[in-house]
Amino acid sequence: MASPEIEALTNALARLPGLGPRSARRAVLHLLKRRETTLAPLLSALAAVNERLETCGVCGNVDTSNPCAICADPRRDLRSLCVVEEVADLWALDRSRLFPGKFHVLGGRLSALEGVRPEDLAIDGLVRRIEAGGIDEVVLAMNATLEGQTTAHYVAERIERFPVRVTQLAHGLPVGGELDYLDDGTLAQALRARRPVA
Amino acid sequence: MASPEIEALTNALARLPGLGPRSARRAVLHLLKRRETTLAPLLSALAAVNERLETCGVCGNVDTSNPCAICADPRRDLRSLCVVEEVADLWALDRSRLFPGKFHVLGGRLSALEGVRPEDLAIDGLVRRIEAGGIDEVVLAMNATLEGQTTAHYVAERIERFPVRVTQLAHGLPVGGELDYLDDGTLAQALRARRPVA
């Protein structure tokens, strides 16, 4: 029989998205078979994350400092604020180095199905940041999904009373996208938002 | 940008079977979002496995003691030895409580594709255990796959010079199996090994 230590590890891994009980068990066996090359690095990486990382009290980013490196960076444009659903979205936008301003992580999206309500997201914190002043533009960078767009509409409504410009990421053809393979929704958005050729 | 701690954890998780770079990143975000309920238990379970578990020097099982609980159990029948590919197979057979003897874990299966040769498996250790005497029967409990059966044939050849009975798990209809849905290979095995009705 597998020992209780193995059962506990299997259960902890099975709770990760993308792994079920069977694949978690397979992962545990993989870890046990190659302890030096897999178990030890995973353990130390996990311990480092657990010890050193914290959530930024200003924007919700995850970093080794609080406020995070982005919030503490004086070269960042304080006047534009980009609102995203998850920390991963912040990282994706920051990787592109195209947005010079600050960020705000909501920590999810409104979802009737998953029972996520406005008070479960960091919307009050966003309102307070805008209320404090100094922000000219709020970019709503939610996912182009039904839930992402619902969240964007809700946030837009919550902040419409402030004198800030509220914008949204453009929808349309992705770079390299072929018309023939695109869904009708994207095509419709691209057509509706068509622009004069420069 | 994601911090180096997060990159390291993502890379360590991505090396697990069943997780790729993207799902590993998703798992890391899941861990960061629910630190108390997911990250902390995973960390302590991993640390416990790393500290307490060792591989049994006799049979290759993984347990908190060496020799393992099965090898140390005096009620086990020393005369029968069941050879399996992986520790998971040992656990599966032991869960069923149908095999009263001891086990021997090969640590894999012969595979030209994956470059697994006989010297990569614990076959020499198996030969030494049989050579030491006291064993009447060796049950080859490899998977019913091409590689498992190749391994079984190879092991059978390596131990044919010893005065032990070498047996193999029966192939045939799984319990609850319907003829119509079974592959031809299983059907052929079941027909070839047909037995008189009691």
Short mmCIF file of C-alpha atoms in Angstrom, two decimals:
data_model
loop_
_atom_site.label_atom_id
_atom_site.label_comp_id
_atom_site.label_asym_id
_atom_site.label_seq_id
_atom_site.Cartn_x
_atom_site.Cartn_y
_atom_site.Cartn_z
CA MET A 1 0.00 0.00 0.00
CA ALA A 2 1.13 3.54 -0.67
CA SER A 3 2.25 5.29 2.50
CA PRO A 4 0.24 8.21 3.97
CA GLU A 5 3.00 10.61 2.84
CA ILE A 6 2.43 9.56 -0.76
CA GLU A 7 -1.34 9.80 -0.39
CA ALA A 8 -1.02 13.33 0.99
CA LEU A 9 1.25 14.41 -1.87
CA THR A 10 -1.04 12.80 -4.45
CA ASN A 11 -4.04 14.65 -3.00
CA ALA A 12 -2.19 17.97 -2.92
CA LEU A 13 -1.10 17.60 -6.55
CA ALA A 14 -4.54 16.42 -7.67
CA ARG A 15 -5.94 19.77 -6.54
CA LEU A 16 -3.91 21.63 -9.18
CA PRO A 17 -5.78 22.59 -12.35
CA GLY A 18 -4.92 20.17 -15.15
CA LEU A 19 -4.12 17.24 -12.86
CA GLY A 20 -6.62 14.64 -11.65
CA PRO A 21 -6.13 11.81 -9.14
CA ARG A 22 -4.59 9.44 -11.70
CA SER A 23 -2.20 11.92 -13.28
CA ALA A 24 -1.27 13.19 -9.80
CA ARG A 25 -0.30 9.64 -8.82
CA ARG A 26 1.74 9.32 -11.99
CA ALA A 27 3.44 12.63 -11.17
CA VAL A 28 4.25 11.40 -7.64
CA LEU A 29 5.86 8.24 -9.03
CA HIS A 30 7.82 10.36 -11.48
CA LEU A 31 9.02 12.51 -8.56
CA LEU A 32 9.99 9.46 -6.52
CA LYS A 33 11.87 7.85 -9.38
CA ARG A 34 14.00 10.89 -10.15
CA ARG A 35 14.36 12.51 -6.78
CA GLU A 36 17.51 14.52 -7.41
CA THR A 37 16.40 15.96 -10.74
CA THR A 38 12.68 16.50 -10.12
CA LEU A 39 11.63 16.31 -6.46
CA ALA A 40 14.45 18.39 -5.01
CA PRO A 41 14.13 21.31 -7.52
CA LEU A 42 10.33 21.34 -7.14
CA LEU A 43 10.61 21.40 -3.37
CA SER A 44 13.11 24.26 -3.30
CA ALA A 45 11.22 26.26 -5.95
CA LEU A 46 8.00 25.87 -3.99
CA ALA A 47 9.68 26.85 -0.73
CA ALA A 48 11.22 29.93 -2.37
CA VAL A 49 7.85 31.04 -3.73
CA ASN A 50 6.22 30.43 -0.38
CA GLU A 51 8.85 32.39 1.53
CA ARG A 52 9.61 35.28 -0.78
CA LEU A 53 6.51 36.11 -2.77
CA GLU A 54 3.75 38.39 -1.65
CA THR A 55 0.74 40.05 -3.20
CA CYS A 56 1.19 43.76 -3.93
CA GLY A 57 -1.16 45.74 -1.70
CA VAL A 58 -1.62 48.39 -4.39
CA CYS A 59 -2.24 46.53 -7.64
CA GLY A 60 -2.57 42.83 -6.75
CA ASN A 61 0.55 41.73 -8.65
CA VAL A 62 2.67 38.96 -7.15
CA ASP A 63 6.29 39.91 -6.49
CA THR A 64 9.13 39.66 -4.00
CA SER A 65 8.38 43.15 -2.74
CA ASN A 66 5.23 44.97 -1.59
CA PRO A 67 4.51 47.37 -3.30
CA CYS A 68 5.66 45.42 -6.35
CA ALA A 69 8.45 46.47 -8.72
CA ILE A 70 5.94 47.97 -11.18
CA CYS A 71 4.11 50.03 -8.55
CA ALA A 72 7.44 51.22 -7.08
CA ASP A 73 8.93 52.14 -10.47
CA PRO A 74 9.07 55.98 -10.73
CA ARG A 75 9.50 55.86 -14.52
CA ARG A 76 6.05 54.37 -14.95
CA ASP A 77 3.29 56.68 -16.16
CA LEU A 78 1.02 57.27 -13.16
CA ARG A 79 -1.74 58.68 -15.34
CA SER A 80 -2.72 55.47 -17.13
CA LEU A 81 -4.02 52.42 -15.35
CA CYS A 82 -4.56 49.06 -17.04
CA VAL A 83 -7.15 46.77 -15.42
CA VAL A 84 -6.66 43.02 -15.96
CA GLU A 85 -8.39 39.87 -14.72
CA GLU A 86 -5.42 37.85 -13.51
CA VAL A 87 -1.77 38.27 -12.60
CA ALA A 88 -0.92 36.20 -15.71
CA ASP A 89 -2.55 38.88 -17.87
CA LEU A 90 -0.45 41.56 -16.19
CA TRP A 91 2.68 39.55 -16.93
CA ALA A 92 1.64 39.03 -20.56
CA LEU A 93 1.06 42.77 -21.08
CA ASP A 94 4.23 43.71 -19.22
CA ARG A 95 6.28 41.24 -21.28
CA SER A 96 5.19 43.11 -24.41
CA ARG A 97 6.58 46.35 -22.87
CA LEU A 98 3.93 48.31 -24.78
CA PHE A 99 2.03 49.71 -21.83
CA PRO A 100 3.93 52.39 -19.91
CA GLY A 101 1.46 52.85 -17.04
CA LYS A 102 0.48 50.99 -13.90
CA PHE A 103 -1.74 47.95 -13.47
CA HIS A 104 -4.67 46.76 -11.39
CA VAL A 105 -5.44 43.05 -11.00
CA LEU A 106 -9.09 42.21 -10.33
CA GLY A 107 -8.30 38.63 -9.33
CA GLY A 108 -10.87 37.00 -11.63
CA ARG A 109 -13.95 37.73 -13.66
CA LEU A 110 -17.65 37.98 -12.85
CA SER A 111 -19.26 34.59 -13.34
CA ALA A 112 -22.76 33.54 -12.44
CA LEU A 113 -21.77 29.93 -13.13
CA GLU A 114 -18.83 29.95 -10.73
CA GLY A 115 -20.58 32.25 -8.27
CA VAL A 116 -18.06 35.09 -8.61
CA ARG A 117 -19.74 38.38 -7.59
CA PRO A 118 -18.41 41.96 -7.82
CA GLU A 119 -17.43 41.92 -4.13
CA ASP A 120 -15.17 38.90 -4.82
CA LEU A 121 -13.05 41.00 -7.18
CA ALA A 122 -10.74 43.93 -6.36
CA ILE A 123 -13.18 46.47 -7.84
CA ASP A 124 -13.53 48.59 -4.67
CA GLY A 125 -9.76 48.95 -4.60
CA LEU A 126 -9.81 50.10 -8.21
CA VAL A 127 -12.49 52.69 -7.45
CA ARG A 128 -10.43 53.99 -4.52
CA ARG A 129 -7.31 54.31 -6.71
CA ILE A 130 -9.25 56.34 -9.30
CA GLU A 131 -10.97 58.38 -6.57
CA ALA A 132 -7.56 59.32 -5.18
CA GLY A 133 -6.97 61.20 -8.44
CA GLY A 134 -4.07 61.60 -10.84
CA ILE A 135 -5.35 59.02 -13.32
CA ASP A 136 -6.35 60.17 -16.81
CA GLU A 137 -7.05 56.89 -18.56
CA VAL A 138 -8.27 53.48 -17.47
CA VAL A 139 -7.65 50.70 -20.01
CA LEU A 140 -9.96 47.74 -19.53
CA ALA A 141 -7.88 44.76 -20.70
CA MET A 142 -10.22 41.88 -19.90
CA ASN A 143 -10.31 38.69 -21.92
CA ALA A 144 -12.49 38.74 -25.04
CA THR A 145 -14.78 36.14 -23.47
CA LEU A 146 -18.39 36.57 -22.41
CA GLU A 147 -17.39 36.72 -18.75
CA GLY A 148 -14.46 39.04 -19.41
CA GLN A 149 -16.65 41.46 -21.35
CA THR A 150 -19.38 41.32 -18.70
CA THR A 151 -16.75 42.24 -16.13
CA ALA A 152 -15.48 45.08 -18.33
CA HIS A 153 -19.00 46.50 -18.67
CA TYR A 154 -19.57 46.27 -14.93
CA VAL A 155 -16.26 47.99 -14.14
CA ALA A 156 -16.94 50.68 -16.75
CA GLU A 157 -20.29 51.42 -15.08
CA ARG A 158 -18.73 51.56 -11.63
CA ILE A 159 -16.15 54.16 -12.72
CA GLU A 160 -18.16 56.23 -15.19
CA ARG A 161 -18.74 58.98 -12.59
CA PHE A 162 -15.02 59.80 -12.50
CA PRO A 163 -13.41 62.25 -14.98
CA VAL A 164 -11.24 59.57 -16.61
CA ARG A 165 -11.11 58.27 -20.15
CA VAL A 166 -12.15 54.59 -20.12
CA THR A 167 -10.86 52.56 -23.06
CA GLN A 168 -10.85 48.92 -24.05
CA LEU A 169 -8.45 46.71 -26.03
CA ALA A 170 -9.36 46.60 -29.73
CA HIS A 171 -11.08 43.49 -31.05
CA GLY A 172 -10.34 42.21 -34.54
CA LEU A 173 -8.12 39.96 -36.59
CA PRO A 174 -5.18 38.56 -34.63
CA VAL A 175 -1.85 39.08 -36.39
CA GLY A 176 -1.32 36.16 -38.76
CA GLY A 177 -5.02 35.29 -38.60
CA GLU A 178 -6.72 33.99 -41.74
CA LEU A 179 -10.28 35.14 -42.41
CA ASP A 180 -11.35 31.67 -43.41
CA TYR A 181 -10.46 30.22 -40.00
CA LEU A 182 -11.83 33.06 -37.82
CA ASP A 183 -15.08 32.79 -35.95
CA ASP A 184 -17.98 34.99 -37.01
CA GLY A 185 -17.84 37.02 -33.80
CA THR A 186 -14.27 38.14 -34.45
CA LEU A 187 -15.06 38.85 -38.12
CA ALA A 188 -18.05 40.97 -37.11
CA GLN A 189 -15.95 42.95 -34.61
CA ALA A 190 -13.17 43.46 -37.15
CA LEU A 191 -15.64 44.67 -39.78
CA ARG A 192 -17.49 46.94 -37.40
CA ALA A 193 -14.25 48.55 -36.19
CA ARG A 194 -12.76 48.91 -39.70
CA ARG A 195 -10.41 51.86 -40.21
CA PRO A 196 -9.40 53.96 -43.22
CA VAL A 197 -6.22 52.77 -44.92
CA ALA A 198 -3.43 55.18 -43.96
CA MET B 1 7.37 40.35 -15.46
CA ALA B 2 7.16 37.13 -13.47
CA SER B 3 9.85 36.91 -10.80
CA PRO B 4 12.67 34.31 -11.04
CA GLU B 5 11.06 32.37 -8.16
CA ILE B 6 7.90 31.94 -10.22
CA GLU B 7 9.88 30.98 -13.32
CA ALA B 8 11.75 28.33 -11.34
CA LEU B 9 8.54 26.87 -9.93
CA THR B 10 6.88 26.90 -13.36
CA ASN B 11 9.84 25.04 -14.85
CA ALA B 12 9.91 22.49 -12.04
CA LEU B 13 6.18 21.81 -12.42
CA ALA B 14 6.39 21.68 -16.23
CA ARG B 15 8.74 18.70 -15.92
CA LEU B 16 5.99 16.58 -14.35
CA PRO B 17 4.22 14.17 -16.70
CA GLY B 18 0.85 15.57 -17.72
CA LEU B 19 1.85 19.22 -17.29
CA GLY B 20 3.36 21.42 -20.00
CA PRO B 21 4.71 24.98 -19.71
CA ARG B 22 1.28 26.59 -20.04
CA SER B 23 -0.56 24.34 -17.60
CA ALA B 24 2.38 24.62 -15.19
CA ARG B 25 2.02 28.41 -15.27
CA ARG B 26 -1.69 28.04 -14.65
CA ALA B 27 -0.94 25.74 -11.72
CA VAL B 28 1.51 28.27 -10.27
CA LEU B 29 -1.11 31.03 -10.44
CA HIS B 30 -3.59 28.70 -8.79
CA LEU B 31 -1.06 28.05 -6.01
CA LEU B 32 -0.39 31.76 -5.56
CA LYS B 33 -4.05 32.64 -5.44
CA ARG B 34 -4.92 30.10 -2.78
CA ARG B 35 -1.75 29.91 -0.75
CA GLU B 36 -3.18 28.58 2.50
CA THR B 37 -5.31 25.86 0.93
CA THR B 38 -3.05 24.72 -1.93
CA LEU B 39 0.54 25.93 -1.70
CA ALA B 40 1.09 25.20 1.99
CA PRO B 41 -0.29 21.61 1.87
CA LEU B 42 1.66 20.83 -1.30
CA LEU B 43 4.86 22.16 0.21
CA SER B 44 4.51 20.17 3.43
CA ALA B 45 3.47 16.98 1.60
CA LEU B 46 6.46 17.28 -0.71
CA ALA B 47 8.82 17.93 2.19
CA ALA B 48 7.44 14.90 4.08
CA VAL B 49 7.93 12.64 1.05
CA ASN B 50 11.42 14.00 0.52
CA GLU B 51 12.41 13.50 4.15
CA ARG B 52 10.76 10.26 5.07
CA LEU B 53 10.52 8.09 1.97
CA GLU B 54 13.22 5.81 0.69
CA THR B 55 13.48 3.06 -1.88
CA CYS B 56 13.56 -0.44 -0.44
CA GLY B 57 16.98 -2.00 -1.09
CA VAL B 58 15.43 -5.44 -1.44
CA CYS B 59 12.40 -5.04 -3.70
CA GLY B 60 12.45 -1.46 -5.00
CA ASN B 61 9.21 -0.44 -3.25
CA VAL B 62 8.98 3.10 -1.85
CA ASP B 63 8.25 3.28 1.87
CA THR B 64 9.17 5.04 5.11
CA SER B 65 11.42 2.13 6.08
CA ASN B 66 14.17 0.20 4.31
CA PRO B 67 13.56 -2.74 3.93
CA CYS B 68 9.93 -1.79 3.26
CA ALA B 69 6.94 -2.97 5.28
CA ILE B 70 6.19 -5.76 2.81
CA CYS B 71 9.76 -7.10 2.77
CA ALA B 72 9.91 -6.91 6.58
CA ASP B 73 6.54 -8.62 7.10
CA PRO B 74 7.17 -12.15 8.48
CA ARG B 75 3.63 -13.29 7.55
CA ARG B 76 4.38 -12.87 3.84
CA ASP B 77 5.03 -16.04 1.83
CA LEU B 78 8.76 -15.99 1.02
CA ARG B 79 8.35 -18.67 -1.62
CA SER B 80 6.45 -16.62 -4.17
CA LEU B 81 7.82 -13.52 -5.79
CA CYS B 82 5.77 -11.21 -7.99
CA VAL B 83 7.73 -9.13 -10.53
CA VAL B 84 6.18 -5.81 -11.57
CA GLU B 85 7.23 -2.90 -13.77
CA GLU B 86 6.57 0.02 -11.46
CA VAL B 87 5.90 0.80 -7.81
CA ALA B 88 2.34 1.75 -8.81
CA ASP B 89 1.78 -1.81 -10.04
CA LEU B 90 3.00 -3.17 -6.70
CA TRP B 91 0.52 -0.91 -4.91
CA ALA B 92 -2.32 -1.96 -7.20
CA LEU B 93 -1.63 -5.67 -6.57
CA ASP B 94 -1.12 -5.13 -2.86
CA ARG B 95 -4.37 -3.16 -2.59
CA SER B 96 -6.21 -6.22 -3.92
CA ARG B 97 -4.66 -8.31 -1.07
CA LEU B 98 -4.76 -11.36 -3.34
CA PHE B 99 -1.03 -12.01 -3.58
CA PRO B 100 0.46 -13.33 -0.33
CA GLY B 101 4.13 -13.28 -1.39
CA LYS B 102 6.86 -10.69 -1.86
CA PHE B 103 7.44 -8.28 -4.73
CA HIS B 104 10.22 -7.14 -7.01
CA VAL B 105 10.00 -3.81 -8.84
CA LEU B 106 11.92 -3.63 -12.13
CA GLY B 107 11.62 0.15 -12.34
CA GLY B 108 10.32 0.24 -15.90
CA ARG B 109 10.02 -1.84 -19.06
CA LEU B 110 12.36 -2.60 -21.94
CA SER B 111 11.79 -0.06 -24.68
CA ALA B 112 13.82 0.41 -27.84
CA LEU B 113 11.94 3.66 -28.44
CA GLU B 114 12.79 5.16 -25.06
CA GLY B 115 16.23 3.56 -24.99
CA VAL B 116 15.54 1.42 -21.90
CA ARG B 117 17.93 -1.56 -21.90
CA PRO B 118 18.01 -4.58 -19.57
CA GLU B 119 20.80 -3.03 -17.51
CA ASP B 120 18.55 -0.03 -16.80
CA LEU B 121 16.08 -2.29 -14.97
CA ALA B 122 16.51 -4.13 -11.66
CA ILE B 123 16.86 -7.51 -13.42
CA ASP B 124 20.26 -8.38 -11.96
CA GLY B 125 18.83 -7.83 -8.48
CA LEU B 126 15.96 -10.17 -9.32
CA VAL B 127 18.38 -12.86 -10.53
CA ARG B 128 20.38 -12.54 -7.31
CA ARG B 129 17.23 -12.90 -5.19
CA ILE B 130 16.26 -16.09 -7.03
CA GLU B 131 19.85 -17.36 -6.94
CA ALA B 132 19.84 -16.95 -3.15
CA GLY B 133 17.21 -19.67 -3.06
CA GLY B 134 13.98 -20.27 -1.15
CA ILE B 135 11.73 -19.09 -3.98
CA ASP B 136 9.36 -21.60 -5.63
CA GLU B 137 7.37 -19.40 -7.98
CA VAL B 138 8.02 -16.19 -9.87
CA VAL B 139 4.88 -14.43 -11.12
CA LEU B 140 5.57 -12.10 -14.02
CA ALA B 141 2.96 -9.34 -13.61
CA MET B 142 3.98 -6.99 -16.40
CA ASN B 143 1.49 -4.83 -18.24
CA ALA B 144 -0.31 -6.48 -21.17
CA THR B 145 1.41 -4.06 -23.56
CA LEU B 146 3.96 -4.92 -26.23
CA GLU B 147 6.77 -3.50 -24.10
CA GLY B 148 5.51 -5.18 -20.94
CA GLN B 149 5.32 -8.56 -22.66
CA THR B 150 8.76 -8.11 -24.23
CA THR B 151 10.11 -7.43 -20.75
CA ALA B 152 8.32 -10.51 -19.38
CA HIS B 153 9.86 -12.70 -22.09
CA TYR B 154 13.30 -11.30 -21.45
CA VAL B 155 13.00 -11.82 -17.67
CA ALA B 156 11.67 -15.37 -18.19
CA GLU B 157 14.71 -16.18 -20.32
CA ARG B 158 17.11 -14.73 -17.76
CA ILE B 159 15.68 -16.90 -14.97
CA GLU B 160 14.88 -20.12 -16.83
CA ARG B 161 18.04 -21.82 -15.52
CA PHE B 162 16.73 -21.68 -11.94
CA PRO B 163 14.45 -24.42 -10.52
CA VAL B 164 11.47 -22.08 -10.06
CA ARG B 165 8.03 -22.12 -11.58
CA VAL B 166 7.63 -19.02 -13.77
CA THR B 167 4.03 -17.92 -14.30
CA GLN B 168 2.29 -14.97 -15.88
CA LEU B 169 -0.98 -13.15 -15.18
CA ALA B 170 -3.87 -14.56 -17.25
CA HIS B 171 -5.03 -12.58 -20.26
CA GLY B 172 -8.68 -12.51 -21.21
CA LEU B 173 -11.94 -10.70 -20.73
CA PRO B 174 -11.81 -8.06 -17.99
CA VAL B 175 -14.64 -8.42 -15.47
CA GLY B 176 -17.63 -6.52 -16.80
CA GLY B 177 -16.13 -6.51 -20.30
CA GLU B 178 -18.46 -6.86 -23.28
CA LEU B 179 -17.29 -8.94 -26.24
CA ASP B 180 -18.54 -6.38 -28.70
CA TYR B 181 -16.30 -3.67 -27.30
CA LEU B 182 -13.13 -5.72 -26.80
CA ASP B 183 -10.17 -5.54 -29.16
CA ASP B 184 -9.35 -8.60 -31.27
CA GLY B 185 -6.11 -9.24 -29.38
CA THR B 186 -7.92 -9.67 -26.05
CA LEU B 187 -10.62 -11.79 -27.68
CA ALA B 188 -7.98 -14.04 -29.27
CA GLN B 189 -6.19 -14.45 -25.91
CA ALA B 190 -9.46 -15.20 -24.12
CA LEU B 191 -10.42 -17.81 -26.71
CA ARG B 192 -7.00 -19.45 -26.77
CA ALA B 193 -6.94 -19.71 -22.96
CA ARG B 194 -10.55 -20.96 -22.70
CA ARG B 195 -11.26 -23.28 -19.80
CA PRO B 196 -13.81 -26.04 -19.16
CA VAL B 197 -16.93 -24.88 -17.34
CA ALA B 198 -16.69 -26.12 -13.76
#
